[in-house]
Amino acid sequence: CHELAHQVGFAREHEANLAGFLAARATGDSSFLYSAYLDMFLYANRNLYLLDSTAASTHYKGLSPLVRRDIRELQAFQDRHRTMIDWVTDRLYDRFLRLNGQKEGIRSYGSVVVWLLAIYRQEGGI
């Protein structure tokens, strides 16, 4: 959904994340919903961790054991497949984003949390 959002004109990463989340949420398909909400939880909890690691840990522990297992499996998969090329690619892509007006670079993906909070305040939930 994120990549499709780019194709229809959402250039900034946090905007594509939001559009992708909203599209996935609107499908009603359980796989899309799970993926979208898990992705947003990971962004939100990562941002929270930077401010309050104890609160982030508490929220993580509040997830169901199956969701925590999925997160561990995702992290293990990423760890197994991470190479030096990924490190270089991340640095190059961060620079590309900065040169194209996204001041936070690769960290701009996580800025979607601000939009999620706005939706939460407006709708009373996400």
JSON list of C-alpha atoms in Angstrom, two decimals:
[
{"chain": "A", "resi": 1, "resn": "CYS", "atom": "CA", "xyz": [0.00, 0.00, 0.00]},
{"chain": "A", "resi": 2, "resn": "HIS", "atom": "CA", "xyz": [2.92, 2.34, 0.79]},
{"chain": "A", "resi": 3, "resn": "GLU", "atom": "CA", "xyz": [4.46, 1.86, -2.64]},
{"chain": "A", "resi": 4, "resn": "LEU", "atom": "CA", "xyz": [1.10, 2.28, -4.38]},
{"chain": "A", "resi": 5, "resn": "ALA", "atom": "CA", "xyz": [0.68, 5.56, -2.50]},
{"chain": "A", "resi": 6, "resn": "HIS", "atom": "CA", "xyz": [3.94, 6.75, -4.08]},
{"chain": "A", "resi": 7, "resn": "GLN", "atom": "CA", "xyz": [2.62, 5.77, -7.50]},
{"chain": "A", "resi": 8, "resn": "VAL", "atom": "CA", "xyz": [-0.49, 7.90, -7.08]},
{"chain": "A", "resi": 9, "resn": "GLY", "atom": "CA", "xyz": [1.48, 10.95, -5.97]},
{"chain": "A", "resi": 10, "resn": "PHE", "atom": "CA", "xyz": [2.35, 10.78, -2.28]},
{"chain": "A", "resi": 11, "resn": "ALA", "atom": "CA", "xyz": [6.08, 11.54, -2.52]},
{"chain": "A", "resi": 12, "resn": "ARG", "atom": "CA", "xyz": [7.07, 11.99, 1.11]},
{"chain": "A", "resi": 13, "resn": "GLU", "atom": "CA", "xyz": [7.64, 8.80, 3.05]},
{"chain": "A", "resi": 14, "resn": "HIS", "atom": "CA", "xyz": [5.43, 9.64, 6.04]},
{"chain": "A", "resi": 15, "resn": "GLU", "atom": "CA", "xyz": [2.62, 10.65, 3.69]},
{"chain": "A", "resi": 16, "resn": "ALA", "atom": "CA", "xyz": [2.94, 7.38, 1.75]},
{"chain": "A", "resi": 17, "resn": "ASN", "atom": "CA", "xyz": [2.91, 5.53, 5.09]},
{"chain": "A", "resi": 18, "resn": "LEU", "atom": "CA", "xyz": [-0.30, 7.29, 6.10]},
{"chain": "A", "resi": 19, "resn": "ALA", "atom": "CA", "xyz": [-1.99, 6.79, 2.72]},
{"chain": "A", "resi": 20, "resn": "GLY", "atom": "CA", "xyz": [-0.95, 3.13, 2.76]},
{"chain": "A", "resi": 21, "resn": "PHE", "atom": "CA", "xyz": [-2.27, 2.68, 6.28]},
{"chain": "A", "resi": 22, "resn": "LEU", "atom": "CA", "xyz": [-5.60, 4.32, 5.44]},
{"chain": "A", "resi": 23, "resn": "ALA", "atom": "CA", "xyz": [-5.97, 2.23, 2.28]},
{"chain": "A", "resi": 24, "resn": "ALA", "atom": "CA", "xyz": [-5.17, -1.00, 4.12]},
{"chain": "A", "resi": 25, "resn": "ARG", "atom": "CA", "xyz": [-7.53, -0.05, 6.94]},
{"chain": "A", "resi": 26, "resn": "ALA", "atom": "CA", "xyz": [-10.33, 0.64, 4.48]},
{"chain": "A", "resi": 27, "resn": "THR", "atom": "CA", "xyz": [-10.10, -2.79, 2.84]},
{"chain": "A", "resi": 28, "resn": "GLY", "atom": "CA", "xyz": [-11.52, -4.63, 5.83]},
{"chain": "A", "resi": 29, "resn": "ASP", "atom": "CA", "xyz": [-9.28, -7.56, 4.84]},
{"chain": "A", "resi": 30, "resn": "SER", "atom": "CA", "xyz": [-7.85, -9.09, 8.01]},
{"chain": "A", "resi": 31, "resn": "SER", "atom": "CA", "xyz": [-4.37, -9.58, 6.52]},
{"chain": "A", "resi": 32, "resn": "PHE", "atom": "CA", "xyz": [-4.16, -5.97, 5.37]},
{"chain": "A", "resi": 33, "resn": "LEU", "atom": "CA", "xyz": [-5.51, -4.75, 8.71]},
{"chain": "A", "resi": 34, "resn": "TYR", "atom": "CA", "xyz": [-3.04, -6.80, 10.72]},
{"chain": "A", "resi": 35, "resn": "SER", "atom": "CA", "xyz": [-0.10, -5.72, 8.58]},
{"chain": "A", "resi": 36, "resn": "ALA", "atom": "CA", "xyz": [-1.09, -2.05, 8.65]},
{"chain": "A", "resi": 37, "resn": "TYR", "atom": "CA", "xyz": [-1.70, -1.88, 12.38]},
{"chain": "A", "resi": 38, "resn": "LEU", "atom": "CA", "xyz": [1.43, -3.87, 13.19]},
{"chain": "A", "resi": 39, "resn": "ASP", "atom": "CA", "xyz": [3.50, -1.54, 11.03]},
{"chain": "A", "resi": 40, "resn": "MET", "atom": "CA", "xyz": [2.01, 1.53, 12.70]},
{"chain": "A", "resi": 41, "resn": "PHE", "atom": "CA", "xyz": [2.53, 0.01, 16.15]},
{"chain": "A", "resi": 42, "resn": "LEU", "atom": "CA", "xyz": [6.20, -0.51, 15.33]},
{"chain": "A", "resi": 43, "resn": "TYR", "atom": "CA", "xyz": [6.62, 3.12, 14.21]},
{"chain": "A", "resi": 44, "resn": "ALA", "atom": "CA", "xyz": [4.74, 4.48, 17.22]},
{"chain": "A", "resi": 45, "resn": "ASN", "atom": "CA", "xyz": [6.48, 2.26, 19.75]},
{"chain": "A", "resi": 46, "resn": "ARG", "atom": "CA", "xyz": [9.90, 3.05, 18.26]},
{"chain": "A", "resi": 47, "resn": "ASN", "atom": "CA", "xyz": [9.16, 6.77, 18.62]},
{"chain": "A", "resi": 48, "resn": "LEU", "atom": "CA", "xyz": [7.90, 6.23, 22.17]},
{"chain": "A", "resi": 49, "resn": "TYR", "atom": "CA", "xyz": [11.04, 4.23, 23.01]},
{"chain": "A", "resi": 50, "resn": "LEU", "atom": "CA", "xyz": [13.16, 7.29, 22.21]},
{"chain": "A", "resi": 51, "resn": "LEU", "atom": "CA", "xyz": [11.18, 9.30, 24.77]},
{"chain": "A", "resi": 52, "resn": "ASP", "atom": "CA", "xyz": [10.32, 6.67, 27.36]},
{"chain": "A", "resi": 53, "resn": "SER", "atom": "CA", "xyz": [11.81, 3.21, 26.98]},
{"chain": "A", "resi": 54, "resn": "THR", "atom": "CA", "xyz": [9.90, 1.88, 29.99]},
{"chain": "A", "resi": 55, "resn": "ALA", "atom": "CA", "xyz": [6.53, 2.89, 28.52]},
{"chain": "A", "resi": 56, "resn": "ALA", "atom": "CA", "xyz": [7.50, 1.41, 25.15]},
{"chain": "A", "resi": 57, "resn": "SER", "atom": "CA", "xyz": [8.45, -1.85, 26.83]},
{"chain": "A", "resi": 58, "resn": "THR", "atom": "CA", "xyz": [5.16, -1.89, 28.72]},
{"chain": "A", "resi": 59, "resn": "HIS", "atom": "CA", "xyz": [3.20, -1.41, 25.49]},
{"chain": "A", "resi": 60, "resn": "TYR", "atom": "CA", "xyz": [5.20, -4.16, 23.78]},
{"chain": "A", "resi": 61, "resn": "LYS", "atom": "CA", "xyz": [4.55, -6.55, 26.66]},
{"chain": "A", "resi": 62, "resn": "GLY", "atom": "CA", "xyz": [0.84, -5.69, 26.43]},
{"chain": "A", "resi": 63, "resn": "LEU", "atom": "CA", "xyz": [0.65, -7.20, 22.95]},
{"chain": "A", "resi": 64, "resn": "SER", "atom": "CA", "xyz": [-0.65, -10.72, 22.56]},
{"chain": "A", "resi": 65, "resn": "PRO", "atom": "CA", "xyz": [2.02, -13.44, 22.63]},
{"chain": "A", "resi": 66, "resn": "LEU", "atom": "CA", "xyz": [1.30, -14.21, 18.96]},
{"chain": "A", "resi": 67, "resn": "VAL", "atom": "CA", "xyz": [1.93, -10.61, 17.90]},
{"chain": "A", "resi": 68, "resn": "ARG", "atom": "CA", "xyz": [5.15, -10.50, 19.92]},
{"chain": "A", "resi": 69, "resn": "ARG", "atom": "CA", "xyz": [6.17, -13.74, 18.21]},
{"chain": "A", "resi": 70, "resn": "ASP", "atom": "CA", "xyz": [5.50, -12.18, 14.80]},
{"chain": "A", "resi": 71, "resn": "ILE", "atom": "CA", "xyz": [7.63, -9.17, 15.71]},
{"chain": "A", "resi": 72, "resn": "ARG", "atom": "CA", "xyz": [10.49, -11.41, 16.87]},
{"chain": "A", "resi": 73, "resn": "GLU", "atom": "CA", "xyz": [10.23, -13.43, 13.64]},
{"chain": "A", "resi": 74, "resn": "LEU", "atom": "CA", "xyz": [10.26, -10.24, 11.58]},
{"chain": "A", "resi": 75, "resn": "GLN", "atom": "CA", "xyz": [13.35, -8.98, 13.43]},
{"chain": "A", "resi": 76, "resn": "ALA", "atom": "CA", "xyz": [15.10, -12.35, 13.04]},
{"chain": "A", "resi": 77, "resn": "PHE", "atom": "CA", "xyz": [14.30, -12.40, 9.32]},
{"chain": "A", "resi": 78, "resn": "GLN", "atom": "CA", "xyz": [15.70, -8.89, 8.90]},
{"chain": "A", "resi": 79, "resn": "ASP", "atom": "CA", "xyz": [18.80, -9.76, 10.92]},
{"chain": "A", "resi": 80, "resn": "ARG", "atom": "CA", "xyz": [19.45, -12.90, 8.85]},
{"chain": "A", "resi": 81, "resn": "HIS", "atom": "CA", "xyz": [19.23, -10.99, 5.59]},
{"chain": "A", "resi": 82, "resn": "ARG", "atom": "CA", "xyz": [21.01, -7.78, 6.55]},
{"chain": "A", "resi": 83, "resn": "THR", "atom": "CA", "xyz": [24.34, -7.30, 4.82]},
{"chain": "A", "resi": 84, "resn": "MET", "atom": "CA", "xyz": [26.91, -4.54, 4.36]},
{"chain": "A", "resi": 85, "resn": "ILE", "atom": "CA", "xyz": [25.08, -3.62, 1.15]},
{"chain": "A", "resi": 86, "resn": "ASP", "atom": "CA", "xyz": [22.01, -2.75, 3.23]},
{"chain": "A", "resi": 87, "resn": "TRP", "atom": "CA", "xyz": [24.07, -0.43, 5.43]},
{"chain": "A", "resi": 88, "resn": "VAL", "atom": "CA", "xyz": [25.44, 1.37, 2.35]},
{"chain": "A", "resi": 89, "resn": "THR", "atom": "CA", "xyz": [22.04, 1.47, 0.66]},
{"chain": "A", "resi": 90, "resn": "ASP", "atom": "CA", "xyz": [20.44, 2.92, 3.81]},
{"chain": "A", "resi": 91, "resn": "ARG", "atom": "CA", "xyz": [23.04, 5.70, 3.92]},
{"chain": "A", "resi": 92, "resn": "LEU", "atom": "CA", "xyz": [22.61, 6.48, 0.22]},
{"chain": "A", "resi": 93, "resn": "TYR", "atom": "CA", "xyz": [18.82, 6.49, 0.47]},
{"chain": "A", "resi": 94, "resn": "ASP", "atom": "CA", "xyz": [18.96, 8.70, 3.57]},
{"chain": "A", "resi": 95, "resn": "ARG", "atom": "CA", "xyz": [21.06, 11.17, 1.60]},
{"chain": "A", "resi": 96, "resn": "PHE", "atom": "CA", "xyz": [18.69, 10.97, -1.38]},
{"chain": "A", "resi": 97, "resn": "LEU", "atom": "CA", "xyz": [15.69, 11.77, 0.82]},
{"chain": "A", "resi": 98, "resn": "ARG", "atom": "CA", "xyz": [17.50, 14.70, 2.43]},
{"chain": "A", "resi": 99, "resn": "LEU", "atom": "CA", "xyz": [18.51, 16.10, -0.96]},
{"chain": "A", "resi": 100, "resn": "ASN", "atom": "CA", "xyz": [14.86, 15.86, -2.01]},
{"chain": "A", "resi": 101, "resn": "GLY", "atom": "CA", "xyz": [13.52, 17.97, 0.83]},
{"chain": "A", "resi": 102, "resn": "GLN", "atom": "CA", "xyz": [12.85, 15.34, 3.49]},
{"chain": "A", "resi": 103, "resn": "LYS", "atom": "CA", "xyz": [14.95, 16.82, 6.29]},
{"chain": "A", "resi": 104, "resn": "GLU", "atom": "CA", "xyz": [14.65, 13.76, 8.51]},
{"chain": "A", "resi": 105, "resn": "GLY", "atom": "CA", "xyz": [15.92, 11.48, 5.76]},
{"chain": "A", "resi": 106, "resn": "ILE", "atom": "CA", "xyz": [15.23, 7.82, 6.38]},
{"chain": "A", "resi": 107, "resn": "ARG", "atom": "CA", "xyz": [13.76, 8.69, 9.78]},
{"chain": "A", "resi": 108, "resn": "SER", "atom": "CA", "xyz": [10.92, 10.48, 8.00]},
{"chain": "A", "resi": 109, "resn": "TYR", "atom": "CA", "xyz": [9.06, 7.17, 7.69]},
{"chain": "A", "resi": 110, "resn": "GLY", "atom": "CA", "xyz": [8.33, 7.32, 11.43]},
{"chain": "A", "resi": 111, "resn": "SER", "atom": "CA", "xyz": [6.81, 10.80, 11.19]},
{"chain": "A", "resi": 112, "resn": "VAL", "atom": "CA", "xyz": [3.57, 9.05, 10.28]},
{"chain": "A", "resi": 113, "resn": "VAL", "atom": "CA", "xyz": [2.96, 8.84, 14.04]},
{"chain": "A", "resi": 114, "resn": "VAL", "atom": "CA", "xyz": [2.05, 12.55, 14.13]},
{"chain": "A", "resi": 115, "resn": "TRP", "atom": "CA", "xyz": [-0.71, 11.87, 11.57]},
{"chain": "A", "resi": 116, "resn": "LEU", "atom": "CA", "xyz": [-1.90, 8.84, 13.53]},
{"chain": "A", "resi": 117, "resn": "LEU", "atom": "CA", "xyz": [-2.21, 10.97, 16.66]},
{"chain": "A", "resi": 118, "resn": "ALA", "atom": "CA", "xyz": [-4.23, 13.55, 14.72]},
{"chain": "A", "resi": 119, "resn": "ILE", "atom": "CA", "xyz": [-6.58, 10.81, 13.45]},
{"chain": "A", "resi": 120, "resn": "TYR", "atom": "CA", "xyz": [-6.89, 9.44, 16.96]},
{"chain": "A", "resi": 121, "resn": "ARG", "atom": "CA", "xyz": [-7.81, 12.86, 18.34]},
{"chain": "A", "resi": 122, "resn": "GLN", "atom": "CA", "xyz": [-10.30, 13.51, 15.56]},
{"chain": "A", "resi": 123, "resn": "GLU", "atom": "CA", "xyz": [-11.94, 10.09, 15.41]},
{"chain": "A", "resi": 124, "resn": "GLY", "atom": "CA", "xyz": [-11.43, 8.91, 18.98]},
{"chain": "A", "resi": 125, "resn": "GLY", "atom": "CA", "xyz": [-9.54, 5.88, 17.72]},
{"chain": "A", "resi": 126, "resn": "ILE", "atom": "CA", "xyz": [-7.48, 4.64, 14.86]}
]
